[in-house]
Amino acid sequence: MQPFVQTSPPPPDEIKATTCYMCACRCGIHVHIRDGEITYIEGNRAHPVNRGVICGKGASGIMQHLSPARLTSPLLRVGERGAGEFKAISWDEALALATQWLGDVRRTDPKKLAFFTGRDQSQALTGWWASQFGTPNFAAHGGFCSVNMAAAGLYTFGGSFWEFGEPDWDRTKYFMLFGVAEDHASNPIKIALGKLKARGVKIVSVNPVRTGYNAIADEWLGIRPGTDGIFVGALIHELLRTRKMDLDYLGRYTNAGWLVIQSPGAADDGLIARDAAGHPLCADRMSGAVVNAMSGAAESALTGSFTLADGRKAVPSFTLLAGRYLSADYAPEHVAEASGIPADTIRRIAAELAHTAFQEAITLDQPWTDWTGKRHATMTGRPVSMHAMRGVSAHSNGFHTCRLIHILQILLGSIDCPGGFRYKPPYPKPAPPPIRPAGKAGKVAANTPLGGSPLGFPMGPEDLLIDATGKPQRVDKAYSWDAPMANHGLMHMAINNAATADPYPVDVLFMYMANMAWNSSMNVPAVLGNLTAKDEATGDYKIPKIIYSDAFASETVAYADLVLPDTTYLERWDCISLLDRPISEPDGAADAIRQPVVKPNRGVRPFQEVLLDLGARLGLPGFVDAGGRPKYPGGYADYIVNHERAPGIGPLAGWRGADGKSFGRGAVNPDQLRSYIANGCFHMHHLPEEARYFKHANKAYLEWAVSVGFIGSAEPVIMQLYCEPLQRFRLAAQGHGSVQPPERHRERIKTYFDPLPFWYRAAGSGQRDDQAFPLYAVTQRPMHMYHSWGGQNAWLRQITNENRLFVHPDLAAKHALGDDDWVWLASATGKIRCQVKLMEGMNAETVWTWNAIGKRSGAWGLSPDAPESQRGFLLNHLIADLLPADAGGYRYSNSDPVTGQAAWYDLRVRIEKCSAAEVPEISPKFATLPDPRKVSL
Ligand code: SF4
């Protein structure tokens, strides 16, 4: 008899569940602890995001937790700003000082506080804190990340990619991927791509660089950067030309049939025709009568010209759309020239999309009821799906490009249907969500909350945050004529604008986890200059006080006056909330928590707890009780359980109610966190089968979404092919209405606020001189790292600790370059020295590199001569923060003119081989930063 051998003995460890934070996917993890030390991290097999999968980053979280770069106590600057000279102070001193600085601002003019955060996953709290403080100057990192994607989606169909929705991975038959970096949507997309591969689903990737996900695509289109929009426009052209569209879907779920007033020069030109009650009008397809498009009875005509009761002419928006994309501008031959993708390929891809959508349609035997009450026996879907990210959105034409992708999806009828793209609850929201930005002129007052959210969705000029002269009311100029639909703010402009007092100076700049002194800023030397600029007369810093919270000794720490050290993600409570950006799946709503799996062993505090403490010390409404005592004395865990944003609605949706049996809405449950922990730190509420598709028009879904507080009413979400708010801005620029742009903005608004998306050359950077700078330059982040956090991780650094400039062999041959040769890369903004690596799988007119590998010497606890600072380089030094002055001398930010999204990928460069003498020269060279913890006095 064989002896029994235990092949997988349970480890003698204590194992605690929590949620990973090594990237933004938020996988469930199990952390092994022995003798109080973390020994191992593995994936949680029951977790809906990763189903047990752990990636290299996630497993390396242990080294993030043990990082030599961790800050250890609050720091007060004692030397010049930027010198990195600090003394350690106690938390009592630090919080007293912060309270004094912030209190002085709130008592006088709250907008003199600029509060900006990075990819922190607690924006439901930070935004509320800003609102209660009373400053409109709040945003998270979206303005310099992917606001174009979010804004385009939310204005078009009340959703977007990633946290807002995803392909129907189990049913889709054709998948297109646009501009997706490898560190984003990491484990979930890898698991999903594996499923597609196993089923033999065709994957088409559109990306100038063929790495990561693009490398496993069946077809890779190495597009010229910034031309995705015209490529998609050509696909739309082909679908229209060949009449391959889901006309039924367009009539039922979109505004394709809504009538658009045609009265050139008049104040209503281009607006949607409405009845006296405000309902949009359409023309009945059979009778031609003009009727309420939302009656549920009309079958709208999509083409033709109609006369309204008052004699005005109007046409269905689809007629305008067809006219736009059937034009020669979007014909494949023309587009091939602009994008570098052959006309035959464009025609073939369009035909493949149409074939899959219409010849391979999927029908599920699942009855459902639409919003009108009509019962349907089945659910039929167009099994084409798409996913896009920062590569398409981080251009100055990104908003319209992202809208074009959605128009393509909608024409195919592939939003929230079997096999198509699917919303994740709490999406869809009305398009756009009914939240307007607060902080209008005259509404920001001392000791007064803001009266609403600092971030929202303007519907027209009357929602802008400007004064009577058109002057911006936010320091980053969000929601002004510079960037009217800046739904995520413009964090990348806050430092420049504050230092130059344009539109006004601030007293306190308060930042969390955003490395604005290095890899989160364009034109880093200019930003450092602004952080250290002094008033010539007084010698005081132009930004008088900077408070910064970070867990690590990043480059930005040296530029702060007061440093509030954060914990690592394994030492604190966190809430991944449905009020923010949750972890839902298309089949259900899900949220999650992090619990502290170990206690901090140094003088650090979780930032969220510090924010609650500061809120209480400042006496902010909602942060103190009637007696002025802290409302959440138990810290963030106390807030997560007991805070209610509206009656019965709090940060966590699961296990609500006194008995813990309610979802979404319900009384506070003191045992809520215990229930989450017992369930692996997440909660998933599955939708009934009949509510899983067509959520935008599905009665069962919409009524449930109202019941749990996701939306205000069970009205259908009508997809906005034609985006009327854009036309309202354009009419203002044409001289209509009481809120009009100052003269210098008029042409820009007229041009870019087109209600139908269009492609224009991403020339906005003004750096574009094709002769002097003939190459495109882009970055990607490596799959094994995320932002700059990964670059300091002892395990992940062993994979990549210096980056290369990837160059196509054809381009290399022109410059006589080989692997590891050194080159100068120059733009209109500056030049950097970098080392070359030849690569076949890339657009030959483009160079690219890994982002966030290059670090400043001395930062992140790395040795001053670490490869990251000696051989690594940062492309940001070449990217303009401001465009060249226009004819009137005004300098816009280097951003999308609609949303203010940072136009990182508009960069144009030239390459020159370094001479032998130049090779040792690090350029640009910045002084080595001292370790802020070692110089403490
Ligand atoms: S994909 Fe992201 S969240 Fe998931 S394990 Fe990897 S690093 Fe963690």
mmCIF file of C-alpha atoms in Angstrom, residues 791-921:
data_model
loop_
_atom_site.group_PDB
_atom_site.id
_atom_site.type_symbol
_atom_site.label_atom_id
_atom_site.label_comp_id
_atom_site.label_asym_id
_atom_site.label_seq_id
_atom_site.Cartn_x
_atom_site.Cartn_y
_atom_site.Cartn_z
ATOM 1 C CA GLY A 791 9.474 51.132 -11.601
ATOM 2 C CA GLN A 792 10.665 51.142 -7.995
ATOM 3 C CA ASN A 793 9.553 47.597 -7.203
ATOM 4 C CA ALA A 794 12.535 45.349 -6.549
ATOM 5 C CA TRP A 795 11.061 42.387 -8.407
ATOM 6 C CA LEU A 796 9.605 44.317 -11.337
ATOM 7 C CA ARG A 797 12.790 46.333 -11.806
ATOM 8 C CA GLN A 798 14.520 43.084 -12.625
ATOM 9 C CA ILE A 799 12.350 42.857 -15.729
ATOM 10 C CA THR A 800 12.778 46.452 -16.865
ATOM 11 C CA ASN A 801 14.992 49.081 -15.282
ATOM 12 C CA GLU A 802 15.978 51.043 -18.365
ATOM 13 C CA ASN A 803 13.956 51.858 -21.414
ATOM 14 C CA ARG A 804 14.935 52.017 -25.074
ATOM 15 C CA LEU A 805 13.702 54.088 -27.959
ATOM 16 C CA PHE A 806 12.129 51.574 -30.327
ATOM 17 C CA VAL A 807 12.878 52.374 -33.957
ATOM 18 C CA HIS A 808 11.722 50.609 -37.111
ATOM 19 C CA PRO A 809 14.607 49.030 -39.071
ATOM 20 C CA ASP A 810 13.789 51.162 -42.158
ATOM 21 C CA LEU A 811 14.113 54.332 -40.151
ATOM 22 C CA ALA A 812 17.193 53.009 -38.386
ATOM 23 C CA ALA A 813 18.815 52.339 -41.753
ATOM 24 C CA LYS A 814 18.261 55.953 -42.818
ATOM 25 C CA HIS A 815 20.160 57.140 -39.758
ATOM 26 C CA ALA A 816 22.717 54.313 -39.705
ATOM 27 C CA LEU A 817 21.470 53.152 -36.318
ATOM 28 C CA GLY A 818 21.819 49.757 -34.693
ATOM 29 C CA ASP A 819 20.769 48.261 -31.366
ATOM 30 C CA ASP A 820 22.059 50.217 -28.340
ATOM 31 C CA ASP A 821 23.249 53.203 -30.349
ATOM 32 C CA TRP A 822 22.633 56.520 -28.608
ATOM 33 C CA VAL A 823 20.530 59.210 -30.254
ATOM 34 C CA TRP A 824 19.165 62.640 -29.591
ATOM 35 C CA LEU A 825 15.427 62.869 -29.834
ATOM 36 C CA ALA A 826 14.310 66.442 -30.384
ATOM 37 C CA SER A 827 10.932 68.196 -30.442
ATOM 38 C CA ALA A 828 9.954 71.847 -30.572
ATOM 39 C CA THR A 829 10.088 71.766 -26.757
ATOM 40 C CA GLY A 830 13.470 70.202 -26.059
ATOM 41 C CA LYS A 831 15.742 67.252 -26.629
ATOM 42 C CA ILE A 832 16.633 64.124 -24.725
ATOM 43 C CA ARG A 833 19.311 61.493 -25.042
ATOM 44 C CA CYS A 834 18.216 57.912 -25.437
ATOM 45 C CA GLN A 835 19.362 54.488 -26.529
ATOM 46 C CA VAL A 836 17.909 52.683 -29.508
ATOM 47 C CA LYS A 837 16.397 49.245 -30.000
ATOM 48 C CA LEU A 838 15.298 48.087 -33.443
ATOM 49 C CA MET A 839 11.820 46.610 -33.775
ATOM 50 C CA GLU A 840 9.870 45.330 -36.778
ATOM 51 C CA GLY A 841 6.334 45.399 -35.404
ATOM 52 C CA MET A 842 5.704 49.092 -35.422
ATOM 53 C CA ASN A 843 4.652 51.965 -37.640
ATOM 54 C CA ALA A 844 7.773 53.008 -39.540
ATOM 55 C CA GLU A 845 7.131 56.747 -39.103
ATOM 56 C CA THR A 846 6.841 56.399 -35.344
ATOM 57 C CA VAL A 847 9.267 55.952 -32.472
ATOM 58 C CA TRP A 848 8.103 54.786 -29.087
ATOM 59 C CA THR A 849 9.259 53.856 -25.600
ATOM 60 C CA TRP A 850 8.029 52.486 -22.275
ATOM 61 C CA ASN A 851 6.706 55.248 -20.091
ATOM 62 C CA ALA A 852 7.553 55.841 -16.429
ATOM 63 C CA ILE A 853 10.775 53.825 -16.442
ATOM 64 C CA GLY A 854 13.065 56.868 -16.579
ATOM 65 C CA LYS A 855 13.351 58.353 -13.095
ATOM 66 C CA ARG A 856 15.102 61.300 -11.545
ATOM 67 C CA SER A 857 18.336 60.430 -9.830
ATOM 68 C CA GLY A 858 17.833 59.921 -6.107
ATOM 69 C CA ALA A 859 14.039 59.532 -6.258
ATOM 70 C CA TRP A 860 12.000 56.457 -5.325
ATOM 71 C CA GLY A 861 14.593 55.153 -2.899
ATOM 72 C CA LEU A 862 16.802 54.057 -5.789
ATOM 73 C CA SER A 863 20.530 54.626 -5.718
ATOM 74 C CA PRO A 864 21.574 57.864 -7.444
ATOM 75 C CA ASP A 865 23.311 55.890 -10.188
ATOM 76 C CA ALA A 866 20.441 53.461 -10.817
ATOM 77 C CA PRO A 867 19.874 52.572 -14.487
ATOM 78 C CA GLU A 868 16.471 54.270 -14.334
ATOM 79 C CA SER A 869 18.138 57.677 -13.988
ATOM 80 C CA GLN A 870 21.378 57.053 -15.866
ATOM 81 C CA ARG A 871 20.080 55.299 -18.959
ATOM 82 C CA GLY A 872 16.304 55.529 -18.624
ATOM 83 C CA PHE A 873 14.630 58.548 -20.154
ATOM 84 C CA LEU A 874 11.286 60.313 -20.056
ATOM 85 C CA LEU A 875 9.525 61.440 -23.216
ATOM 86 C CA ASN A 876 7.516 64.003 -21.204
ATOM 87 C CA HIS A 877 10.428 66.446 -21.422
ATOM 88 C CA LEU A 878 9.670 66.790 -25.143
ATOM 89 C CA ILE A 879 5.914 67.305 -24.857
ATOM 90 C CA ALA A 880 4.675 70.889 -24.806
ATOM 91 C CA ASP A 881 2.417 71.893 -21.933
ATOM 92 C CA LEU A 882 1.269 75.007 -23.778
ATOM 93 C CA LEU A 883 0.682 75.522 -27.471
ATOM 94 C CA PRO A 884 2.492 78.320 -29.274
ATOM 95 C CA ALA A 885 0.785 81.696 -29.012
ATOM 96 C CA ASP A 886 -2.097 82.217 -31.415
ATOM 97 C CA ALA A 887 -2.537 85.362 -33.518
ATOM 98 C CA GLY A 888 -3.799 87.222 -30.462
ATOM 99 C CA GLY A 889 -0.895 86.051 -28.322
ATOM 100 C CA TYR A 890 -2.951 83.546 -26.293
ATOM 101 C CA ARG A 891 -1.516 80.160 -25.382
ATOM 102 C CA TYR A 892 -3.952 77.276 -25.034
ATOM 103 C CA SER A 893 -2.942 74.170 -23.164
ATOM 104 C CA ASN A 894 -1.755 71.210 -25.241
ATOM 105 C CA SER A 895 -5.103 69.506 -24.900
ATOM 106 C CA ASP A 896 -8.223 68.409 -26.706
ATOM 107 C CA PRO A 897 -10.253 71.587 -27.413
ATOM 108 C CA VAL A 898 -13.516 69.936 -26.310
ATOM 109 C CA THR A 899 -12.583 68.141 -23.089
ATOM 110 C CA GLY A 900 -9.143 69.471 -22.183
ATOM 111 C CA GLN A 901 -7.643 65.955 -22.293
ATOM 112 C CA ALA A 902 -3.831 66.161 -22.334
ATOM 113 C CA ALA A 903 -2.630 65.529 -25.896
ATOM 114 C CA TRP A 904 0.333 63.339 -24.956
ATOM 115 C CA TYR A 905 0.412 61.509 -28.259
ATOM 116 C CA ASP A 906 0.411 64.501 -30.617
ATOM 117 C CA LEU A 907 4.176 64.682 -30.144
ATOM 118 C CA ARG A 908 6.356 65.144 -33.253
ATOM 119 C CA VAL A 909 10.115 64.565 -33.123
ATOM 120 C CA ARG A 910 13.293 64.094 -35.114
ATOM 121 C CA ILE A 911 16.139 61.751 -34.414
ATOM 122 C CA GLU A 912 19.880 62.365 -34.638
ATOM 123 C CA LYS A 913 22.705 60.019 -33.823
ATOM 124 C CA CYS A 914 24.837 61.099 -30.861
ATOM 125 C CA SER A 915 28.497 61.652 -31.500
ATOM 126 C CA ALA A 916 30.888 59.521 -29.481
ATOM 127 C CA ALA A 917 31.670 62.513 -27.292
ATOM 128 C CA GLU A 918 27.999 63.080 -26.514
ATOM 129 C CA VAL A 919 27.191 59.534 -25.442
ATOM 130 C CA PRO A 920 28.056 59.987 -21.734
ATOM 131 C CA GLU A 921 26.001 63.138 -21.481
#
